[in-house]
mmCIF file of C-alpha atoms in Angstrom:
data_model
loop_
_atom_site.group_PDB
_atom_site.id
_atom_site.type_symbol
_atom_site.label_atom_id
_atom_site.label_comp_id
_atom_site.label_asym_id
_atom_site.label_seq_id
_atom_site.Cartn_x
_atom_site.Cartn_y
_atom_site.Cartn_z
ATOM 1 C CA MET A 1 -11.302 4.724 4.371
ATOM 2 C CA ALA A 2 -10.574 1.176 4.320
ATOM 3 C CA PHE A 3 -9.617 -0.737 1.207
ATOM 4 C CA THR A 4 -12.482 -2.904 -0.216
ATOM 5 C CA GLY A 5 -11.405 -3.931 -3.521
ATOM 6 C CA PHE A 6 -11.320 -2.453 -7.206
ATOM 7 C CA PRO A 7 -14.965 -2.305 -8.292
ATOM 8 C CA LEU A 8 -15.799 -3.501 -11.826
ATOM 9 C CA ALA A 9 -17.224 -0.230 -12.393
ATOM 10 C CA GLY A 10 -13.820 1.121 -12.567
ATOM 11 C CA LEU A 11 -12.887 -1.343 -15.331
ATOM 12 C CA ASP A 12 -15.841 -0.550 -17.030
ATOM 13 C CA PHE A 13 -15.288 3.382 -16.915
ATOM 14 C CA TYR A 14 -11.738 2.671 -18.727
ATOM 15 C CA GLU A 15 -13.511 0.588 -21.194
ATOM 16 C CA ASP A 16 -15.666 3.397 -22.031
ATOM 17 C CA LEU A 17 -13.051 5.938 -21.961
ATOM 18 C CA GLU A 18 -10.966 4.201 -24.408
ATOM 19 C CA ALA A 19 -14.108 4.495 -26.806
ATOM 20 C CA ASP A 20 -14.684 8.092 -25.929
ATOM 21 C CA ASN A 21 -11.481 9.939 -24.543
ATOM 22 C CA SER A 22 -13.390 13.450 -24.287
ATOM 23 C CA LYS A 23 -13.770 16.094 -21.987
ATOM 24 C CA ALA A 24 -17.524 15.743 -22.185
ATOM 25 C CA PHE A 25 -17.236 12.018 -21.177
ATOM 26 C CA TRP A 26 -14.903 12.708 -18.227
ATOM 27 C CA SER A 27 -17.053 15.356 -16.957
ATOM 28 C CA ALA A 28 -20.300 13.018 -17.139
ATOM 29 C CA ARG A 29 -18.462 10.183 -15.535
ATOM 30 C CA LYS A 30 -16.037 11.970 -13.044
ATOM 31 C CA GLN A 31 -17.791 10.584 -10.114
ATOM 32 C CA THR A 32 -17.357 7.224 -11.256
ATOM 33 C CA TYR A 33 -13.601 7.814 -11.673
ATOM 34 C CA ASP A 34 -13.583 9.150 -8.138
ATOM 35 C CA GLU A 35 -15.507 6.536 -6.520
ATOM 36 C CA ALA A 36 -14.209 3.372 -8.278
ATOM 37 C CA VAL A 37 -10.753 4.118 -9.354
ATOM 38 C CA ARG A 38 -9.085 7.070 -7.453
ATOM 39 C CA ALA A 39 -10.645 6.440 -3.993
ATOM 40 C CA PRO A 40 -9.836 2.545 -4.099
ATOM 41 C CA MET A 41 -6.116 3.340 -5.373
ATOM 42 C CA ILE A 42 -5.657 5.754 -2.568
ATOM 43 C CA ALA A 43 -7.082 3.235 0.104
ATOM 44 C CA LEU A 44 -4.696 0.476 -1.420
ATOM 45 C CA THR A 45 -1.679 2.538 -1.279
ATOM 46 C CA ALA A 46 -2.374 3.781 2.247
ATOM 47 C CA GLU A 47 -2.788 0.043 3.331
ATOM 48 C CA LEU A 48 0.562 -0.904 1.966
ATOM 49 C CA ALA A 49 2.354 2.202 3.068
ATOM 50 C CA ALA A 50 3.706 0.866 6.366
ATOM 51 C CA GLU A 51 5.404 -2.046 4.526
ATOM 52 C CA PHE A 52 6.550 -0.447 1.308
ATOM 53 C CA GLY A 53 6.430 3.362 1.733
ATOM 54 C CA GLU A 54 4.363 6.272 0.685
ATOM 55 C CA ALA A 55 2.992 6.174 -2.928
ATOM 56 C CA LYS A 56 2.681 8.796 -5.765
ATOM 57 C CA ILE A 57 -0.692 8.341 -7.350
ATOM 58 C CA PHE A 58 -0.493 9.654 -10.987
ATOM 59 C CA ARG A 59 -2.815 12.372 -12.356
ATOM 60 C CA PRO A 60 -5.556 11.142 -14.678
ATOM 61 C CA TYR A 61 -4.454 13.658 -17.389
ATOM 62 C CA ARG A 62 -2.049 13.029 -20.308
ATOM 63 C CA ASP A 63 0.744 15.582 -21.100
ATOM 64 C CA VAL A 64 -0.042 15.926 -24.693
ATOM 65 C CA ARG A 65 2.501 19.101 -25.351
ATOM 66 C CA PHE A 66 4.825 16.984 -27.624
ATOM 67 C CA SER A 67 2.317 14.037 -28.491
ATOM 68 C CA ALA A 68 0.657 13.553 -31.762
ATOM 69 C CA ASP A 69 -2.036 11.870 -29.641
ATOM 70 C CA LYS A 70 -4.142 14.858 -28.299
ATOM 71 C CA SER A 71 -6.262 12.371 -26.162
ATOM 72 C CA PRO A 72 -6.761 14.349 -22.811
ATOM 73 C CA TYR A 73 -7.007 11.360 -20.242
ATOM 74 C CA LYS A 74 -4.927 8.332 -19.544
ATOM 75 C CA THR A 75 -6.844 5.019 -19.989
ATOM 76 C CA HIS A 76 -5.538 3.752 -16.611
ATOM 77 C CA GLN A 77 -4.738 4.730 -13.298
ATOM 78 C CA GLY A 78 -1.296 4.120 -11.992
ATOM 79 C CA ALA A 79 0.658 4.517 -8.642
ATOM 80 C CA VAL A 80 4.221 4.125 -7.831
ATOM 81 C CA VAL A 81 6.238 3.615 -4.624
ATOM 82 C CA GLY A 82 9.624 4.814 -5.087
ATOM 83 C CA VAL A 83 12.821 3.810 -3.262
ATOM 84 C CA ALA A 84 15.336 5.618 -5.362
ATOM 85 C CA PRO A 85 15.039 7.893 -8.348
ATOM 86 C CA GLY A 86 13.498 5.900 -11.132
ATOM 87 C CA VAL A 87 13.081 2.841 -8.877
ATOM 88 C CA GLY A 88 10.322 1.349 -7.121
ATOM 89 C CA TRP A 89 7.018 -0.664 -6.986
ATOM 90 C CA TYR A 90 4.063 -0.116 -9.544
ATOM 91 C CA VAL A 91 0.263 -0.739 -9.597
ATOM 92 C CA GLN A 92 -2.157 -0.129 -12.119
ATOM 93 C CA ILE A 93 -5.856 -0.726 -12.727
ATOM 94 C CA GLY A 94 -7.426 0.016 -16.162
ATOM 95 C CA ALA A 95 -9.978 -1.848 -18.685
ATOM 96 C CA ALA A 96 -7.749 -5.148 -18.689
ATOM 97 C CA GLY A 97 -7.838 -5.132 -15.054
ATOM 98 C CA LEU A 98 -4.872 -5.254 -12.370
ATOM 99 C CA LEU A 99 -1.178 -4.979 -13.391
ATOM 100 C CA VAL A 100 1.615 -5.040 -10.829
ATOM 101 C CA GLY A 101 5.137 -4.382 -11.465
ATOM 102 C CA GLY A 102 8.655 -3.189 -10.153
ATOM 103 C CA GLY A 103 12.201 -2.203 -11.202
ATOM 104 C CA CYS A 104 13.934 0.771 -12.997
ATOM 105 C CA PHE A 105 11.920 3.096 -14.877
ATOM 106 C CA MET A 106 13.400 5.581 -17.246
ATOM 107 C CA PRO A 107 16.999 6.115 -15.545
ATOM 108 C CA SER A 108 18.909 9.148 -16.008
ATOM 109 C CA PRO A 109 21.958 8.949 -18.101
ATOM 110 C CA PRO A 110 24.329 8.622 -14.919
ATOM 111 C CA ALA A 111 21.953 6.170 -13.404
ATOM 112 C CA LEU A 112 21.870 4.072 -16.819
ATOM 113 C CA ALA A 113 25.632 4.212 -17.007
ATOM 114 C CA THR A 114 26.156 2.985 -13.374
ATOM 115 C CA LEU A 115 23.592 0.228 -14.081
ATOM 116 C CA ARG A 116 25.468 -1.102 -17.080
ATOM 117 C CA ALA A 117 28.676 -0.944 -15.090
ATOM 118 C CA THR A 118 26.983 -2.846 -12.524
ATOM 119 C CA ILE A 119 25.597 -5.400 -14.903
ATOM 120 C CA ASP A 120 29.220 -5.688 -16.349
ATOM 121 C CA ASP A 121 30.444 -6.591 -12.906
ATOM 122 C CA GLU A 122 30.851 -10.445 -12.617
ATOM 123 C CA VAL A 123 29.563 -10.594 -9.067
ATOM 124 C CA ARG A 124 26.911 -7.893 -9.184
ATOM 125 C CA GLY A 125 25.783 -8.774 -12.833
ATOM 126 C CA ALA A 126 25.422 -12.500 -11.858
ATOM 127 C CA GLU A 127 23.348 -11.475 -8.996
ATOM 128 C CA LEU A 128 20.781 -9.522 -10.862
ATOM 129 C CA ALA A 129 20.644 -12.231 -13.610
ATOM 130 C CA LYS A 130 19.784 -14.843 -10.591
ATOM 131 C CA ILE A 131 17.043 -12.300 -9.266
ATOM 132 C CA LEU A 132 15.389 -11.876 -12.545
ATOM 133 C CA ALA A 133 15.417 -15.736 -13.097
ATOM 134 C CA ALA A 134 13.588 -16.171 -9.805
ATOM 135 C CA THR A 135 11.369 -13.201 -10.615
ATOM 136 C CA THR A 136 10.358 -14.821 -14.134
ATOM 137 C CA ALA A 137 9.900 -18.184 -12.279
ATOM 138 C CA ALA A 138 7.366 -16.400 -9.907
ATOM 139 C CA GLY A 139 5.373 -15.628 -12.921
ATOM 140 C CA PHE A 140 6.372 -12.110 -13.940
ATOM 141 C CA GLN A 141 7.462 -10.732 -17.393
ATOM 142 C CA ILE A 142 10.860 -8.837 -17.784
ATOM 143 C CA ASP A 143 10.297 -5.934 -19.862
ATOM 144 C CA GLY A 144 11.754 -2.292 -20.528
ATOM 145 C CA GLU A 145 12.815 -0.207 -23.233
ATOM 146 C CA ARG A 146 15.904 -1.840 -25.138
ATOM 147 C CA LEU A 147 18.658 -0.898 -27.628
ATOM 148 C CA LYS A 148 18.476 -2.986 -30.875
ATOM 149 C CA THR A 149 22.498 -3.209 -30.746
ATOM 150 C CA LYS A 150 25.022 -3.370 -28.214
ATOM 151 C CA PRO A 151 25.580 -0.203 -25.931
ATOM 152 C CA LYS A 152 28.800 1.739 -26.796
ATOM 153 C CA GLY A 153 31.706 0.109 -24.831
ATOM 154 C CA TYR A 154 30.534 -3.288 -24.397
ATOM 155 C CA SER A 155 31.161 -6.621 -26.467
ATOM 156 C CA ALA A 156 28.431 -8.206 -28.589
ATOM 157 C CA ASP A 157 29.507 -11.443 -26.940
ATOM 158 C CA HIS A 158 29.146 -10.203 -23.260
ATOM 159 C CA PRO A 159 27.479 -12.963 -21.307
ATOM 160 C CA ARG A 160 24.859 -10.535 -20.214
ATOM 161 C CA ILE A 161 24.529 -8.342 -23.350
ATOM 162 C CA GLU A 162 20.522 -8.931 -23.380
ATOM 163 C CA LEU A 163 20.500 -7.019 -19.845
ATOM 164 C CA LEU A 164 23.141 -4.419 -20.903
ATOM 165 C CA ARG A 165 20.812 -3.570 -23.869
ATOM 166 C CA HIS A 166 18.004 -2.463 -21.528
ATOM 167 C CA LYS A 167 17.567 1.475 -20.985
ATOM 168 C CA SER A 168 15.080 0.523 -18.339
ATOM 169 C CA LEU A 169 14.113 -2.851 -16.762
ATOM 170 C CA VAL A 170 10.949 -3.775 -15.085
ATOM 171 C CA ALA A 171 9.064 -7.014 -14.039
ATOM 172 C CA ARG A 172 5.392 -6.812 -14.496
ATOM 173 C CA ARG A 173 2.751 -9.266 -14.152
ATOM 174 C CA GLU A 174 -0.974 -8.868 -15.558
ATOM 175 C CA PHE A 175 -3.633 -10.220 -13.310
ATOM 176 C CA GLY A 176 -6.641 -9.164 -15.337
ATOM 177 C CA ALA A 177 -9.779 -9.390 -13.458
ATOM 178 C CA PRO A 178 -9.788 -12.543 -10.832
ATOM 179 C CA ASP A 179 -12.696 -12.670 -8.490
ATOM 180 C CA TRP A 180 -10.718 -11.124 -5.609
ATOM 181 C CA LEU A 181 -9.990 -8.094 -7.522
ATOM 182 C CA THR A 182 -13.162 -6.576 -6.080
ATOM 183 C CA THR A 183 -12.637 -7.629 -2.487
ATOM 184 C CA PRO A 184 -10.226 -6.752 0.209
ATOM 185 C CA ALA A 185 -8.224 -9.502 -0.613
ATOM 186 C CA ALA A 186 -6.696 -7.786 -3.574
ATOM 187 C CA ALA A 187 -4.515 -5.792 -1.166
ATOM 188 C CA SER A 188 -3.070 -9.197 0.070
ATOM 189 C CA GLU A 189 -2.499 -10.343 -3.557
ATOM 190 C CA ILE A 190 -0.699 -7.059 -4.655
ATOM 191 C CA ARG A 191 1.473 -7.174 -1.178
ATOM 192 C CA ARG A 192 2.565 -10.717 -2.113
ATOM 193 C CA ALA A 193 3.237 -9.742 -5.741
ATOM 194 C CA TRP A 194 5.630 -6.712 -4.429
ATOM 195 C CA THR A 195 7.172 -8.901 -1.912
ATOM 196 C CA GLU A 196 8.144 -11.103 -4.780
ATOM 197 C CA LEU A 197 9.731 -8.160 -6.294
ATOM 198 C CA ARG A 198 11.392 -6.788 -3.287
ATOM 199 C CA PRO A 199 14.727 -8.332 -4.272
ATOM 200 C CA LEU A 200 14.794 -6.750 -7.559
ATOM 201 C CA VAL A 201 13.562 -3.496 -6.416
ATOM 202 C CA GLU A 202 16.163 -3.280 -3.611
ATOM 203 C CA TRP A 203 19.009 -4.377 -6.040
ATOM 204 C CA PHE A 204 18.315 -1.244 -8.159
ATOM 205 C CA GLY A 205 17.690 0.946 -5.084
ATOM 206 C CA ALA A 206 21.147 0.136 -3.541
ATOM 207 C CA ILE A 207 23.016 0.869 -6.548
ATOM 208 C CA PHE A 208 21.216 4.096 -7.511
ATOM 209 C CA GLU A 209 21.380 5.693 -4.242
ATOM 210 C CA GLY A 210 22.646 9.080 -4.313
ATOM 211 C CA ILE A 211 22.755 9.170 -7.962
ATOM 212 C CA GLU A 212 21.277 12.088 -9.634
ATOM 213 C CA HIS A 213 17.985 11.406 -11.539
#
């Protein structure tokens, strides 16, 4: 099926799900989810696969085993294209509209140690800082879980201490619901955003290759 855009019915579906996150609501509206959320996401990722790779489309169900929040369903639909363990491009649709991102998501302890050692390196660390500056200039927000203090083994006055504090490091951009979201042009806009994120994603992919996740 060709990608024709994300229908506004999908955004409305998630707005209603946020108000009534129940099995009864889901069962009554599952056809809307299938047609206005899941099917467009499958079509979008299929269209981008030749350029970026095959995507994993996340299940709509929350893992509530260890959570105080027992709401059964996620309030957004995400998909990721991985290039290395914990590294890749991301796209999400929800009540607030479209979100696009990329970077390093929840690295394993060995990967995180490698990341910090590489950030510490004068050449590679400066390279990452330059990539992030260009990414920010392109309209992305740098995000990710961070330590409140310095990581063990690094000085508090390190020139890249803010990067060293990251436990994950991602760039994301929230598009909301522009006019093109419901049209085939959405694929071109997401392709453009992922292309802008390629230097960051490939930087992470290069240092994490072969590392146990």
